[in-house]
Every structure is written in C-alpha cells, then in structure tokens.
Short mmCIF file of C-alpha atoms in Angstrom, two decimals:
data_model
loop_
_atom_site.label_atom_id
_atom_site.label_comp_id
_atom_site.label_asym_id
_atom_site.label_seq_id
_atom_site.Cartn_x
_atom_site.Cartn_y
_atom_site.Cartn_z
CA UNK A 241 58.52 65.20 99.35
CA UNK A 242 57.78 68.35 97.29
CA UNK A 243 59.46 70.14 99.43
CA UNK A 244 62.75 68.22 99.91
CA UNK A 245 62.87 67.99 96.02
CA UNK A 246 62.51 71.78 95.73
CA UNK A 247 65.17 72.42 98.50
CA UNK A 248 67.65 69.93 96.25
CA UNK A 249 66.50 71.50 93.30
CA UNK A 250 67.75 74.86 94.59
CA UNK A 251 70.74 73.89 96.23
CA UNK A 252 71.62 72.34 92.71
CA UNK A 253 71.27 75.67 90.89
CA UNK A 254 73.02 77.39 93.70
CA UNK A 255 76.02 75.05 93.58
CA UNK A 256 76.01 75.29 89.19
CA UNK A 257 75.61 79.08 89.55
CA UNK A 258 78.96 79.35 92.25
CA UNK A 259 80.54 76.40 89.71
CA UNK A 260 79.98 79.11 86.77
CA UNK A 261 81.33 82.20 88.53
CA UNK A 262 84.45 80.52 89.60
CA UNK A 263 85.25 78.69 86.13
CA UNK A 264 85.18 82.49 84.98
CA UNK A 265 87.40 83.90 87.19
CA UNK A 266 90.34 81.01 86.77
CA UNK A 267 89.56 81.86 83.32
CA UNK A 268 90.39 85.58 83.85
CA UNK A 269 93.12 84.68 86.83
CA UNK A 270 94.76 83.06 83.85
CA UNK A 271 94.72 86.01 82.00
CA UNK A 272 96.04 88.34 83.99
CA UNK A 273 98.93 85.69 84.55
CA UNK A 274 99.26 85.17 80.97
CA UNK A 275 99.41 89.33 80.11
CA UNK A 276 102.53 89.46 83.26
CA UNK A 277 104.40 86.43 82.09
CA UNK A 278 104.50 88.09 78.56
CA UNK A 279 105.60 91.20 80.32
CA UNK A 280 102.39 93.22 80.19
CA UNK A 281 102.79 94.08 83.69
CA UNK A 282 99.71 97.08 82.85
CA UNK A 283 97.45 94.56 83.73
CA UNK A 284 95.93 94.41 87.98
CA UNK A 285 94.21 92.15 89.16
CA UNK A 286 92.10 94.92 91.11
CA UNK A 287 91.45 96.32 87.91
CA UNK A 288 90.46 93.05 85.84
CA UNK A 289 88.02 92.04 88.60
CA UNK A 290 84.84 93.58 89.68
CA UNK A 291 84.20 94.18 93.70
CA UNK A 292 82.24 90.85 93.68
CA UNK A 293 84.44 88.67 91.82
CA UNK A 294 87.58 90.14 94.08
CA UNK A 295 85.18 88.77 97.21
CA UNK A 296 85.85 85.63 95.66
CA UNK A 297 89.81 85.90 96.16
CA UNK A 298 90.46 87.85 99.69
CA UNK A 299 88.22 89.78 102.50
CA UNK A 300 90.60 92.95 102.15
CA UNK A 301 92.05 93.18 98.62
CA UNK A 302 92.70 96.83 99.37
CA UNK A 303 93.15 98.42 103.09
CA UNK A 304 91.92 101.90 101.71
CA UNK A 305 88.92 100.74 100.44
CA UNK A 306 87.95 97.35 102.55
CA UNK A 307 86.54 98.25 106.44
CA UNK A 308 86.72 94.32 106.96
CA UNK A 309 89.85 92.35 106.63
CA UNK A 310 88.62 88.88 106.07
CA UNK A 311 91.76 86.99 105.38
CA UNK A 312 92.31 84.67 102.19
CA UNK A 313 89.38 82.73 100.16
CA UNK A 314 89.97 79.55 99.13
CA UNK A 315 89.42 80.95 95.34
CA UNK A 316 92.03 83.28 97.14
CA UNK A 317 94.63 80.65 97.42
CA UNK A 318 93.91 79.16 93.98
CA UNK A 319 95.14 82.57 92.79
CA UNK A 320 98.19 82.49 95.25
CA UNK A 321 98.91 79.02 93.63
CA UNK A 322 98.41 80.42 89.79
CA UNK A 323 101.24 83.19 91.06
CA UNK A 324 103.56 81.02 92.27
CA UNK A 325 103.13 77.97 89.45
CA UNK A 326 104.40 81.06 87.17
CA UNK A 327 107.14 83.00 89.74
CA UNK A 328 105.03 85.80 89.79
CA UNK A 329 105.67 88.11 93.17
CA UNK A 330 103.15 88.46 95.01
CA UNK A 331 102.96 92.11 96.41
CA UNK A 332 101.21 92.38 99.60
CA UNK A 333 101.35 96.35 100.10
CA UNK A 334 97.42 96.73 99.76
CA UNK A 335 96.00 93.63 101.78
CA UNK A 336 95.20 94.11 105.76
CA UNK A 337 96.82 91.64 108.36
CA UNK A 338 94.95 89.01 108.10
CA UNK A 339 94.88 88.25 104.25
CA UNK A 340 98.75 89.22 104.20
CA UNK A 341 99.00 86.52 107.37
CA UNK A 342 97.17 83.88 105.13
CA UNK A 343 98.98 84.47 101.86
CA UNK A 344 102.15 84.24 103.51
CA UNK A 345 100.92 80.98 105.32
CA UNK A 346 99.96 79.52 101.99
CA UNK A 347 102.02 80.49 99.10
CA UNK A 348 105.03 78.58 97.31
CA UNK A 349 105.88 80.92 95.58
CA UNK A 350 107.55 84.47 96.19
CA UNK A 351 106.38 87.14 97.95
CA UNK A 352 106.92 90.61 99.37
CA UNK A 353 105.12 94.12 100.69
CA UNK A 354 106.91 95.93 97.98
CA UNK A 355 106.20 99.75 99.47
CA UNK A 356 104.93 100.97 103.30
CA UNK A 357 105.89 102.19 106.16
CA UNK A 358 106.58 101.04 109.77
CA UNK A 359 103.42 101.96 111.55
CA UNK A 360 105.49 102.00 114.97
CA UNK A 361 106.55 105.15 113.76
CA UNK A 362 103.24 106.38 112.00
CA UNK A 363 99.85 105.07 112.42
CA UNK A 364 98.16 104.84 108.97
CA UNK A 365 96.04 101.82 107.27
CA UNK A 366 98.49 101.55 104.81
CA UNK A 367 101.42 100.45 107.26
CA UNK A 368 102.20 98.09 108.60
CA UNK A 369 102.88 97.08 112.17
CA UNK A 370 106.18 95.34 113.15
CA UNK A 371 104.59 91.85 113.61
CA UNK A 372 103.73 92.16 110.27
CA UNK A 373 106.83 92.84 108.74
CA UNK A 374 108.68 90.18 110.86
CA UNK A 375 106.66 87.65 110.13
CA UNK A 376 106.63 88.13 106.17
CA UNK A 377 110.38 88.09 106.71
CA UNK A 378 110.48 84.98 108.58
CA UNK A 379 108.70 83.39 105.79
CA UNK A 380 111.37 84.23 103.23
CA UNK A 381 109.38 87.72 102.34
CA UNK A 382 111.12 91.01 101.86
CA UNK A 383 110.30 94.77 102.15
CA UNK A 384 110.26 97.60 100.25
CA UNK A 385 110.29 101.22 102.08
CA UNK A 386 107.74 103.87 100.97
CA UNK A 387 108.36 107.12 100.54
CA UNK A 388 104.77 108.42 100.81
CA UNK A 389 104.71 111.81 103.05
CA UNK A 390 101.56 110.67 104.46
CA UNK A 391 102.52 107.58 105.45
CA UNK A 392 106.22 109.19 107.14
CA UNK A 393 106.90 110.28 110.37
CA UNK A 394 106.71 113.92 109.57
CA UNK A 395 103.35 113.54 107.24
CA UNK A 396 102.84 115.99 104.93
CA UNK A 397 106.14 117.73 106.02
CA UNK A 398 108.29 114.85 106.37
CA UNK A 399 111.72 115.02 104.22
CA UNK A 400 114.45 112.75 102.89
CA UNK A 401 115.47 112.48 107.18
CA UNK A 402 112.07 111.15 107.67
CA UNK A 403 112.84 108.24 105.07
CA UNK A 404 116.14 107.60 106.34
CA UNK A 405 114.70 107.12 109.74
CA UNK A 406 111.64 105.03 108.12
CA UNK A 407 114.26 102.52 106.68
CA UNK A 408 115.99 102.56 109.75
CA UNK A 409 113.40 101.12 111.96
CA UNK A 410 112.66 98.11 109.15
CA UNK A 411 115.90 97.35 109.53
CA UNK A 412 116.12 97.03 112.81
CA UNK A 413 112.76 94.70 112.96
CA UNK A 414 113.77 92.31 109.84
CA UNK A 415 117.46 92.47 109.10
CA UNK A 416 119.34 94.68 106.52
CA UNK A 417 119.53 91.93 103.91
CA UNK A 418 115.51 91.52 103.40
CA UNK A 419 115.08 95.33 102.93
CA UNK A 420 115.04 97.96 99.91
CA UNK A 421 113.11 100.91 98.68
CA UNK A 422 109.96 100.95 96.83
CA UNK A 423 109.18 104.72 97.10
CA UNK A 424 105.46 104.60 95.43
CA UNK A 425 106.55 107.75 93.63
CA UNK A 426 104.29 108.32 90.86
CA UNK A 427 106.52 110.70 88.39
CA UNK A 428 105.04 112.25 85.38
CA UNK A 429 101.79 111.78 85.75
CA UNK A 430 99.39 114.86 85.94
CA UNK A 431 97.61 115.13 89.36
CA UNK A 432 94.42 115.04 88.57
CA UNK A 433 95.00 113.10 85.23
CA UNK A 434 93.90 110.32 83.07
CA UNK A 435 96.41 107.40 84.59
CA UNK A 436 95.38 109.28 87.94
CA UNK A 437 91.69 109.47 87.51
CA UNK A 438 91.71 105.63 86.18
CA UNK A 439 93.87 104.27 89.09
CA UNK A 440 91.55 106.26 91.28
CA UNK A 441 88.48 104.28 90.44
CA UNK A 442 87.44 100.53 91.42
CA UNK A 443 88.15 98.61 87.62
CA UNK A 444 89.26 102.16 86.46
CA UNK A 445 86.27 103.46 85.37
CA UNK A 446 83.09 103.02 88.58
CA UNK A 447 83.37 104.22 92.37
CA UNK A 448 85.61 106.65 93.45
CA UNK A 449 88.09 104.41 96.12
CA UNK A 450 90.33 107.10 97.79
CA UNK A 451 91.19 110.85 97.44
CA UNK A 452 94.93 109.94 96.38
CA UNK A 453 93.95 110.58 93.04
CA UNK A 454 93.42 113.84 92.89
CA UNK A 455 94.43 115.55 96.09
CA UNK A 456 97.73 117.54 96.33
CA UNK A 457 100.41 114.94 97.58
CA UNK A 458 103.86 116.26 97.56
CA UNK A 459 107.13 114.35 97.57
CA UNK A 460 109.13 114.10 100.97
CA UNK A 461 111.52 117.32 101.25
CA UNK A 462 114.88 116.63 99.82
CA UNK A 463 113.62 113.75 97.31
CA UNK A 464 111.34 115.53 94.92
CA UNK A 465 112.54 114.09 91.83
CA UNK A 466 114.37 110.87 91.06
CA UNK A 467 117.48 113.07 90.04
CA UNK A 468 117.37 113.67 93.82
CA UNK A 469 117.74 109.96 95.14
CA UNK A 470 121.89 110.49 95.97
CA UNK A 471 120.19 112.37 98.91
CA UNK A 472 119.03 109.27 100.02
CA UNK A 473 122.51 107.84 99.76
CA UNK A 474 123.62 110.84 101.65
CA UNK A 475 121.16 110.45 104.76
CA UNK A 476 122.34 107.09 105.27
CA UNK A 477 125.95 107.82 105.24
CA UNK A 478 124.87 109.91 107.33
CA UNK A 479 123.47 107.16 109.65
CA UNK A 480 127.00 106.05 109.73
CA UNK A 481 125.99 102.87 107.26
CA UNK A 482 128.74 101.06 106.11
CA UNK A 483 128.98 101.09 102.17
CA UNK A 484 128.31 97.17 102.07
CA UNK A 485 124.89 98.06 103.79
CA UNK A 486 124.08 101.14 101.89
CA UNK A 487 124.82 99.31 98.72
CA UNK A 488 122.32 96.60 99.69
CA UNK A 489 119.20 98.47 100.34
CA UNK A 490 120.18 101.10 97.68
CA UNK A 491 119.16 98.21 95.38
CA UNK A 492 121.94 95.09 96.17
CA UNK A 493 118.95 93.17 98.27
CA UNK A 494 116.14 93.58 95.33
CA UNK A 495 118.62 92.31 92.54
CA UNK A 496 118.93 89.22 94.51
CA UNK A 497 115.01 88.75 95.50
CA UNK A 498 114.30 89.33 91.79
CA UNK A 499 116.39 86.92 90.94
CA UNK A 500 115.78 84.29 92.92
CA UNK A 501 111.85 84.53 92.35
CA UNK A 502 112.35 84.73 88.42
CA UNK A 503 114.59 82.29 88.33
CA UNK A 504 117.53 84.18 86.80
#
C-alpha cells in the first residue's frame, strides 16, 4: 500500500511539475505573440526560449543545430494555434522535414519557408528537398529563394546565374505564383559583430550554434549589395521570363501572401 501511495504521490508531483512548465511557456508564447502583433518583430522565439523549453514545442527547432528531427509537440501545435489565432506567418526555413511536415499538417493559419534552396541542386541541411517544397505548396504555403552562396549551386563561388538557376528549379516544382525571394542577406552588420555574435548563440548569449556568425561568407557574384538586385532582374530576362512572371517573383507573389495572411 506504501508503495502504490508513493508511486501516486510521485506521479502527482511529476504531472504538477510538467502542469507548471507549460503554464510558463503559454505565458511566454503569448509574449512573443504580443511583442509581433505590436510590431516588435526583434523578438524569436529561439531566442525567448531556452533549449529545454523549445523541446517542449518541436524535435528540430533548428536543422543546424538539432541531429534529430522529431516532428511537432503537442505544446508544438498549441504554439502553431497561438500563430495562426493572431495571422502571424509561420516561417518554416529552420525546422527539418518532419516538424515542417507536421506544422503544415496542423496549422490554420499561414505559413511559408521564407528563404532556402532546392537541395536537388545542392545538398545542404538547410535545403530543402523537392517533396518538401511541393507539399508546403499544396497546402497553401509559399517559398522564398535564398541567396546564401553556401547553400547555391556554385557554393562559395556561385553568382547572381547560380540564383537565377536556384529560382528556376522552385519554379518548376511549385508553380511561379507561390514563389519569391527571401535572400537571407544580412547587410550592415559587422562580421564578427554584436547582432552577429548574439544571433550566433542559443538565447543570444550561451552555446555557440553554428560558425555562420563569424566565418567569412560572401555574397553570390553579381549581387553583393542590394543596389545590385536589377541583376537579378537581368538574369531572368535572361531566362526568357515574361515580364508578368518576372514581376511576380520580383515581389508581385509576396504582396499578395502578405496580404492575404494579415488580412489587408
């Protein structure tokens, strides 16, 4: 009889002690939600949480830093449900195949993978394959086309051709209306530097996630600077594009998805 009681007695203060930690992150989940809907978008959620409260929400928060993609928690989903309740889009640029599978499965609300790469035409963990992408788009998803040299055909070499040819293959997989750009350009900040250092580190301040903060990463040829993106026009026309379609990934397709998931 001891025993049972002792067994109950512990599964009771097991069950309060899981009660307690998720009551504090819907209390910080609302947070962050409150800090974007007031336009303090300065606020991640990878930043607000710590590595065991982001457990709580997804197996692979970040495919640089997770080896095990997990999929979606159920506290995961509560989250997915905050988003949506408040038309916030979800980005789903850093979660593996799984979680990205699960979100898409679950959420209401909008959703995208704001900035990769095709990894049919570069393997990386930060691309993503064309099952991915097709599926995210036959959810109502959309993507955005990085223009990370690392994560381009021609790596470290690659050059405004290599992000033509990038955006040419998600076209191909999910349709020219569900595409844009989403470069991941990180202009005038110092590399190494304080925004660098802090985005560099898990909540901004502990473990050192990934070598992107501080390692030399130059922009593709031909695209250095923003005052460079008509070459990006250029390569396209290139491409023999028609100005409708050009006009539409240029920007056309991402007035429209913002729209529709703000409700403006």
């Amino acid at each position: 009889m001891r025993a049972m009681d002792a067994e109950k007695e512990e599964a009771q203060r097991r069950d309060a002690a899981e009660n307690a930690i998720r009551q504090d992150l819907q209390n910080e989940i609302r947070q962050v939600v409150a800090a974007a809907v007031a336009g303090d978008f300065s606020v991640r959620i990878d930043k607000h949480f710590d590595r065991t409260e982001l457990d709580e929400l997804a197996g692979s928060v970040n495919t640089l830093i997770e080896t095990v993609d997990r999929g979606l928690t159920d506290f995961g989903r509560d989250l997915v449900d905050e988003l949506g309740a408040n038309r916030i889009l979800i980005d789903l640029s850093h979660v593996g195949p799984v979680t990205s599978r699960d979100v898409v499965e679950h959420a209401r609300g909008p959703f995208a993978i704001t900035h990769c790469c095709p990894s049919a035409l570069k393997q990386h963990q930060r691309n993503k394959s064309d099952e991915e992408i097709r599926h995210v788009i036959d959810k109502g998803g959309f993507v955005g086309v990085a223009g990370v040299p690392h994560f381009l055909p021609g790596g470290i070499d690659s050059s405004v051709d290599d992000f033509a040819r990038a955006i040419a293959h998600i076209v191909d997989v999910a349709g020219e209306d569900h595409v844009g750009i989403g470069t991941d350009f990180s202009l005038g900040h110092a590399r190494p530097g304080p925004w660098m250092l802090w985005a560099n580190r898990d909540k901004g301040t502990a473990r050192t996630l990934t070598e992107f903060g501080t390692a030399k990463i130059s922009k593709p040829k031909g695209i250095e600077r923003i005052r460079d993106m008509p070459n990006v026009t250029a390569a396209m026309v290139a491409r023999g594009w028609s100005e409708a379609r050009i006009t539409r990934l240029l920007g056309g397709n991402w007035l429209r998805v913002l729209r529709a998931a703000w409700g403006e």
